[in-house]
């Protein structure tokens, strides 16, 4: 029975039956999922007919049953009674159904926001995807070959009938254990038979599977499997995606659908609503449009928030995984289907060519094919034999490798010209997988950078490009490679070679090099050579640009799209749905028509948003172009001139900021720019400009002067701005560096160079010897390491000899340096550097920022808000939104009665604040804070008045106080003293000279001082008589004015008590700065003796 049943299951009849049965089981599983996970889901309301049927079903069932009818008769009877039911009853039931529907709509919306509904949706998507994938495997892969059995499986299948016959009473599990034990006890010679049989079946299976994968059925399976997995991924991750808002017409239709006759066709349903919507007033339509705009803005915010969440990240990751799974399998299938006949790639090394020749010889000798394990063991043996092969044979294998590679390339080009290759390209395009390169060359692979740009491979070298000849050492190695087994023996042979032989190799190399140079000159002059170097230059520059962009411009702001492009991208899908046949230019014309017909208000909003985006971009790109990355990018892509530049001369001037005004072109240059399209030369433009009318030239000159005047004013304003000051500082630093570099190159050209250290002297001396003795050592690091090793091997006496040379050279260098520092050139350089590093003297006192106010104590009461601000705070807490103007209008609309609650509360809080403030003012901390704050405010007011009246542009300068006779004497005599002395010693000498001066000479300086003082007093009187000083003086008196206290009568209250002031004490000076009488002291029981003064 089992063999017959297995054969029956392979019939088409059984497969169709199984699919029908499995579809029914899957549907039942989905229904069970709904009942299991949606227990709390609101039940859909019954229709009016179902409500009627529920009312009459019991009676009708009894009547029909008594009459001998069945279930079908019951349905017919209910339908007949429904047809005969009065319209009033139907209307009543319809109204009840509609009311239940409204309740259901609310409940179902609430339920769909619960976690239970989300869990159900996820499980449903997973279940449906699982069922579809199983169905795909059953229906699409039923023709796939069955996997080949293993050796134990073949053994068990053979002995199964016999063992089952002998052990009829044994359970299937025990039968399996018994057969497994029999396989273990089977001799190896018997096992080999089954192993070989299994290997043959596996080979047949692999061939059958490859043939099946070439079929279109397997390709369709891959595509449909990708679609099912993608659908499941979208259903799981996009479940919480925000719902798109309704249009203005949709909102109108929902509100007015009861006013039209339901149904489809002209004058009914949607058609009637659209006509009605077209006739409503523009004001009402504008309300719907405004609501639509608000909903769209909210929808955009929700979408942006969704795109930042975890679901979208999961969706992208899973999508990439699905894509890579499909792409990997699809590329394998297409390779089997189309590239099986492609030319096989040649061996990548001479060793593999040698191995291929060995295996070919073995096959011709009649050796049987080997298993995988035997091939691995054979390869290990070949590797050992390859080590014993002479270098001549190895060189021959390498030459064959190059010949085979060239032939393989020609075969590939021929293969790619066939129709089979074009079919492959078309299939790759249809399945959206990359085309595999059959001529894969690691040097030719196009690398992709993070920014999406490509690193192009360099062009192939032309066949006519001369090959550079080898050096003498390499020529010797090539000719004597067959004499040794290891490459490491060749350098020793070269070192032992006589000098005459070495000279012969050198002469041969020189002849070849001379011939190579002549051929290179001819190649450089040929068209092929010029084309090759032009391609090299172009690709090198492009790759240089791509690498620089990838390294430095990753954070560069992206320029926003034009408003028309933004509009087209937003509306292209909608226009495509309305016009599915439109493509290309026709689709663009439809979008342009829609743009032209757009409402001006909506278009203005799009244009305004585009302008804001453009302004924001300009601001960001301006800031980016001041960054270090932009400067590095400019340096990286800068085309260097062929003329070699001196060391230290590669400097880039800082780029002008985005907001810096640009200097206008003069009249002639502006004229040339206007007519640049004509393609004329500068000389022709100059002739044309001279031939212009005087009036036209005068107009152009006037426009230039006006533009220049505007530029001057704008530049002055820019220089005052923060950005302008920063740019000026960068320019100053650049000019300083530039002038220092020029000075160094100009004046320090003959500066002695520091001598080499002992090790560097040894390295310079031994480097030629190293190249001759150890030609295999190449590269800077390897050479340096070898020299360091040789230096360590030196004896102490030899190292001391080099150290002595270093000391002698250093002493000579120091002497040369000292002599050089006395030269005029060095002094000029030092003077320039000192002048550049000198800080500019302060020409005017820096503006004071004022006296900082003392920090307020933590226990200081805070002034409460007014009634209006209390109302605003309450509205914001309640979630009321609106502009300040709208909230202010709402406050006015409250009226006196509505505002009273807030005003009373504000008055209570203000009264409490004043009470707390009085207590705070009585405390020691409060008194101190108020006193310090008053003093700071007073000083700041004085400084502000001085700046306002005496520091403005029109204020007269204050006369400078004249020097005394002593300082006049010092000013005359300082120049007579020798320079370079200490300041203290110079001051002592000048003081002694003043003390020893004669009375007549001293009187000369005193008379001079008196003349200057008299002039100063006149200037000071005139200065104090100016309007600015009078205004300042009045402001100063107002600020420092004190409120006088009433005098206490002698013997009155407080007379004679306490220390300090008594009844007969003198009043305080009017210009005293003491604040103790007004502000009190730090202590609660203050006294005048403890008060602080300024």
Short mmCIF file of N, CA, C and O in Angstrom, two decimals, residues 363-409:
data_model
loop_
_atom_site.label_atom_id
_atom_site.label_comp_id
_atom_site.label_asym_id
_atom_site.label_seq_id
_atom_site.Cartn_x
_atom_site.Cartn_y
_atom_site.Cartn_z
N UNK A 363 44.42 12.75 -16.42
CA UNK A 363 43.18 12.34 -17.08
C UNK A 363 43.46 11.61 -18.39
O UNK A 363 42.80 10.63 -18.73
N UNK A 364 44.46 12.09 -19.14
CA UNK A 364 44.81 11.45 -20.40
C UNK A 364 45.39 10.05 -20.16
O UNK A 364 45.27 9.16 -21.01
N UNK A 365 46.01 9.87 -18.98
CA UNK A 365 46.57 8.56 -18.65
C UNK A 365 45.51 7.59 -18.18
O UNK A 365 45.81 6.40 -17.94
N UNK A 366 44.26 8.06 -18.02
CA UNK A 366 43.15 7.16 -17.66
C UNK A 366 42.85 7.09 -16.19
O UNK A 366 42.15 6.17 -15.75
N UNK A 367 43.34 8.04 -15.37
CA UNK A 367 43.01 8.03 -13.94
C UNK A 367 41.53 8.35 -13.75
O UNK A 367 40.99 9.25 -14.42
N UNK A 368 40.86 7.65 -12.80
CA UNK A 368 39.44 7.93 -12.56
C UNK A 368 39.27 9.28 -11.87
O UNK A 368 40.20 9.79 -11.25
N UNK A 369 38.05 9.89 -11.98
CA UNK A 369 37.81 11.17 -11.28
C UNK A 369 37.91 11.00 -9.78
O UNK A 369 37.52 9.96 -9.23
N UNK A 370 38.42 12.01 -9.13
CA UNK A 370 38.68 11.94 -7.69
C UNK A 370 37.55 12.64 -6.92
O UNK A 370 36.89 13.54 -7.42
N UNK A 371 37.39 12.19 -5.69
CA UNK A 371 36.41 12.83 -4.81
C UNK A 371 36.97 14.15 -4.29
O UNK A 371 38.15 14.48 -4.52
N UNK A 372 36.15 14.88 -3.56
CA UNK A 372 36.56 16.18 -3.06
C UNK A 372 37.72 16.05 -2.08
O UNK A 372 38.69 16.82 -2.13
N UNK A 373 37.65 15.06 -1.20
CA UNK A 373 38.72 14.87 -0.23
C UNK A 373 40.02 14.50 -0.93
O UNK A 373 41.10 14.99 -0.56
N UNK A 374 39.93 13.66 -1.94
CA UNK A 374 41.13 13.26 -2.67
C UNK A 374 41.74 14.46 -3.42
O UNK A 374 42.97 14.58 -3.49
N UNK A 375 40.88 15.33 -3.93
CA UNK A 375 41.41 16.52 -4.62
C UNK A 375 42.13 17.44 -3.64
O UNK A 375 43.15 18.05 -3.97
N UNK A 376 41.62 17.54 -2.41
CA UNK A 376 42.30 18.38 -1.39
C UNK A 376 43.66 17.81 -1.05
O UNK A 376 44.67 18.54 -0.96
N UNK A 377 43.71 16.50 -0.84
CA UNK A 377 45.00 15.85 -0.53
C UNK A 377 45.98 16.02 -1.70
O UNK A 377 47.18 16.23 -1.50
N UNK A 378 45.47 15.90 -2.92
CA UNK A 378 46.31 16.06 -4.10
C UNK A 378 46.88 17.47 -4.17
O UNK A 378 48.07 17.66 -4.50
N UNK A 379 46.07 18.49 -3.83
CA UNK A 379 46.55 19.88 -3.86
C UNK A 379 47.67 20.10 -2.84
O UNK A 379 48.65 20.80 -3.12
N UNK A 380 47.56 19.49 -1.67
CA UNK A 380 48.63 19.61 -0.68
C UNK A 380 49.93 19.01 -1.21
O UNK A 380 51.01 19.56 -1.00
N UNK A 381 49.82 17.90 -1.92
CA UNK A 381 51.01 17.27 -2.49
C UNK A 381 51.63 18.13 -3.58
O UNK A 381 52.85 18.27 -3.68
N UNK A 382 50.76 18.74 -4.41
CA UNK A 382 51.26 19.62 -5.47
C UNK A 382 52.01 20.82 -4.90
O UNK A 382 53.01 21.27 -5.47
N UNK A 383 51.54 21.36 -3.78
CA UNK A 383 52.22 22.51 -3.16
C UNK A 383 53.63 22.16 -2.73
O UNK A 383 54.56 22.98 -2.85
N UNK A 384 53.80 20.96 -2.20
CA UNK A 384 55.14 20.53 -1.80
C UNK A 384 56.04 20.35 -3.02
O UNK A 384 57.21 20.73 -3.00
N UNK A 385 55.49 19.79 -4.11
CA UNK A 385 56.28 19.61 -5.32
C UNK A 385 56.64 20.93 -5.97
O UNK A 385 57.72 21.08 -6.56
N UNK A 386 55.77 21.91 -5.89
CA UNK A 386 56.02 23.23 -6.51
C UNK A 386 57.22 23.93 -5.90
O UNK A 386 57.93 24.67 -6.57
N UNK A 387 57.47 23.67 -4.63
CA UNK A 387 58.61 24.30 -3.97
C UNK A 387 59.93 23.81 -4.56
O UNK A 387 60.95 24.52 -4.49
N UNK A 388 59.93 22.59 -5.12
CA UNK A 388 61.15 22.03 -5.68
C UNK A 388 61.36 22.41 -7.14
O UNK A 388 62.41 22.10 -7.72
N UNK A 389 60.40 23.03 -7.78
CA UNK A 389 60.50 23.40 -9.19
C UNK A 389 61.48 24.55 -9.34
O UNK A 389 61.51 25.49 -8.52
N UNK A 390 62.30 24.54 -10.42
CA UNK A 390 63.28 25.61 -10.63
C UNK A 390 62.58 26.90 -11.07
O UNK A 390 61.45 26.89 -11.56
N UNK A 391 63.27 28.03 -10.88
CA UNK A 391 62.69 29.34 -11.16
C UNK A 391 62.41 29.54 -12.64
O UNK A 391 61.49 30.28 -13.01
N UNK A 392 63.18 28.88 -13.52
CA UNK A 392 62.93 29.02 -14.96
C UNK A 392 61.56 28.51 -15.34
O UNK A 392 60.82 29.17 -16.10
N UNK A 393 61.20 27.35 -14.80
CA UNK A 393 59.86 26.80 -15.06
C UNK A 393 58.79 27.73 -14.50
O UNK A 393 57.74 27.94 -15.12
N UNK A 394 59.05 28.28 -13.33
CA UNK A 394 58.07 29.19 -12.71
C UNK A 394 57.86 30.43 -13.57
O UNK A 394 56.73 30.90 -13.74
N UNK A 395 58.96 30.98 -14.11
CA UNK A 395 58.83 32.14 -14.99
C UNK A 395 58.04 31.80 -16.24
O UNK A 395 57.23 32.60 -16.73
N UNK A 396 58.25 30.59 -16.77
CA UNK A 396 57.48 30.17 -17.95
C UNK A 396 55.98 30.08 -17.64
O UNK A 396 55.14 30.45 -18.46
N UNK A 397 55.67 29.56 -16.45
CA UNK A 397 54.26 29.47 -16.04
C UNK A 397 53.63 30.87 -15.93
O UNK A 397 52.48 31.08 -16.31
N UNK A 398 54.41 31.82 -15.39
CA UNK A 398 53.90 33.20 -15.29
C UNK A 398 53.65 33.80 -16.67
O UNK A 398 52.67 34.51 -16.89
N UNK A 399 54.56 33.50 -17.62
CA UNK A 399 54.36 34.00 -18.99
C UNK A 399 53.10 33.40 -19.61
O UNK A 399 52.32 34.09 -20.29
N UNK A 400 52.89 32.08 -19.38
CA UNK A 400 51.67 31.45 -19.89
C UNK A 400 50.42 32.08 -19.26
O UNK A 400 49.39 32.23 -19.92
N UNK A 401 50.52 32.42 -18.00
CA UNK A 401 49.37 33.05 -17.32
C UNK A 401 48.97 34.35 -18.03
O UNK A 401 47.78 34.60 -18.28
N UNK A 402 49.95 35.17 -18.38
CA UNK A 402 49.65 36.42 -19.07
C UNK A 402 49.06 36.17 -20.45
O UNK A 402 48.12 36.87 -20.87
N UNK A 403 49.60 35.17 -21.17
CA UNK A 403 49.07 34.87 -22.50
C UNK A 403 47.63 34.39 -22.42
O UNK A 403 46.76 34.80 -23.20
N UNK A 404 47.35 33.50 -21.46
CA UNK A 404 45.99 32.99 -21.30
C UNK A 404 45.02 34.10 -20.88
O UNK A 404 43.86 34.11 -21.29
N UNK A 405 45.50 35.03 -20.03
CA UNK A 405 44.64 36.14 -19.61
C UNK A 405 44.27 37.02 -20.80
O UNK A 405 43.11 37.45 -20.94
N UNK A 406 45.23 37.29 -21.68
CA UNK A 406 44.94 38.10 -22.87
C UNK A 406 43.95 37.39 -23.79
O UNK A 406 43.00 38.00 -24.30
N UNK A 407 44.13 36.06 -23.99
CA UNK A 407 43.21 35.29 -24.83
C UNK A 407 41.81 35.25 -24.21
O UNK A 407 40.80 35.35 -24.91
N UNK A 408 41.78 35.11 -22.88
CA UNK A 408 40.47 35.07 -22.19
C UNK A 408 39.70 36.37 -22.38
O UNK A 408 38.48 36.37 -22.56
N UNK A 409 40.39 37.49 -22.36
CA UNK A 409 39.72 38.78 -22.56
C UNK A 409 39.12 38.86 -23.96
O UNK A 409 37.99 39.35 -24.14
#
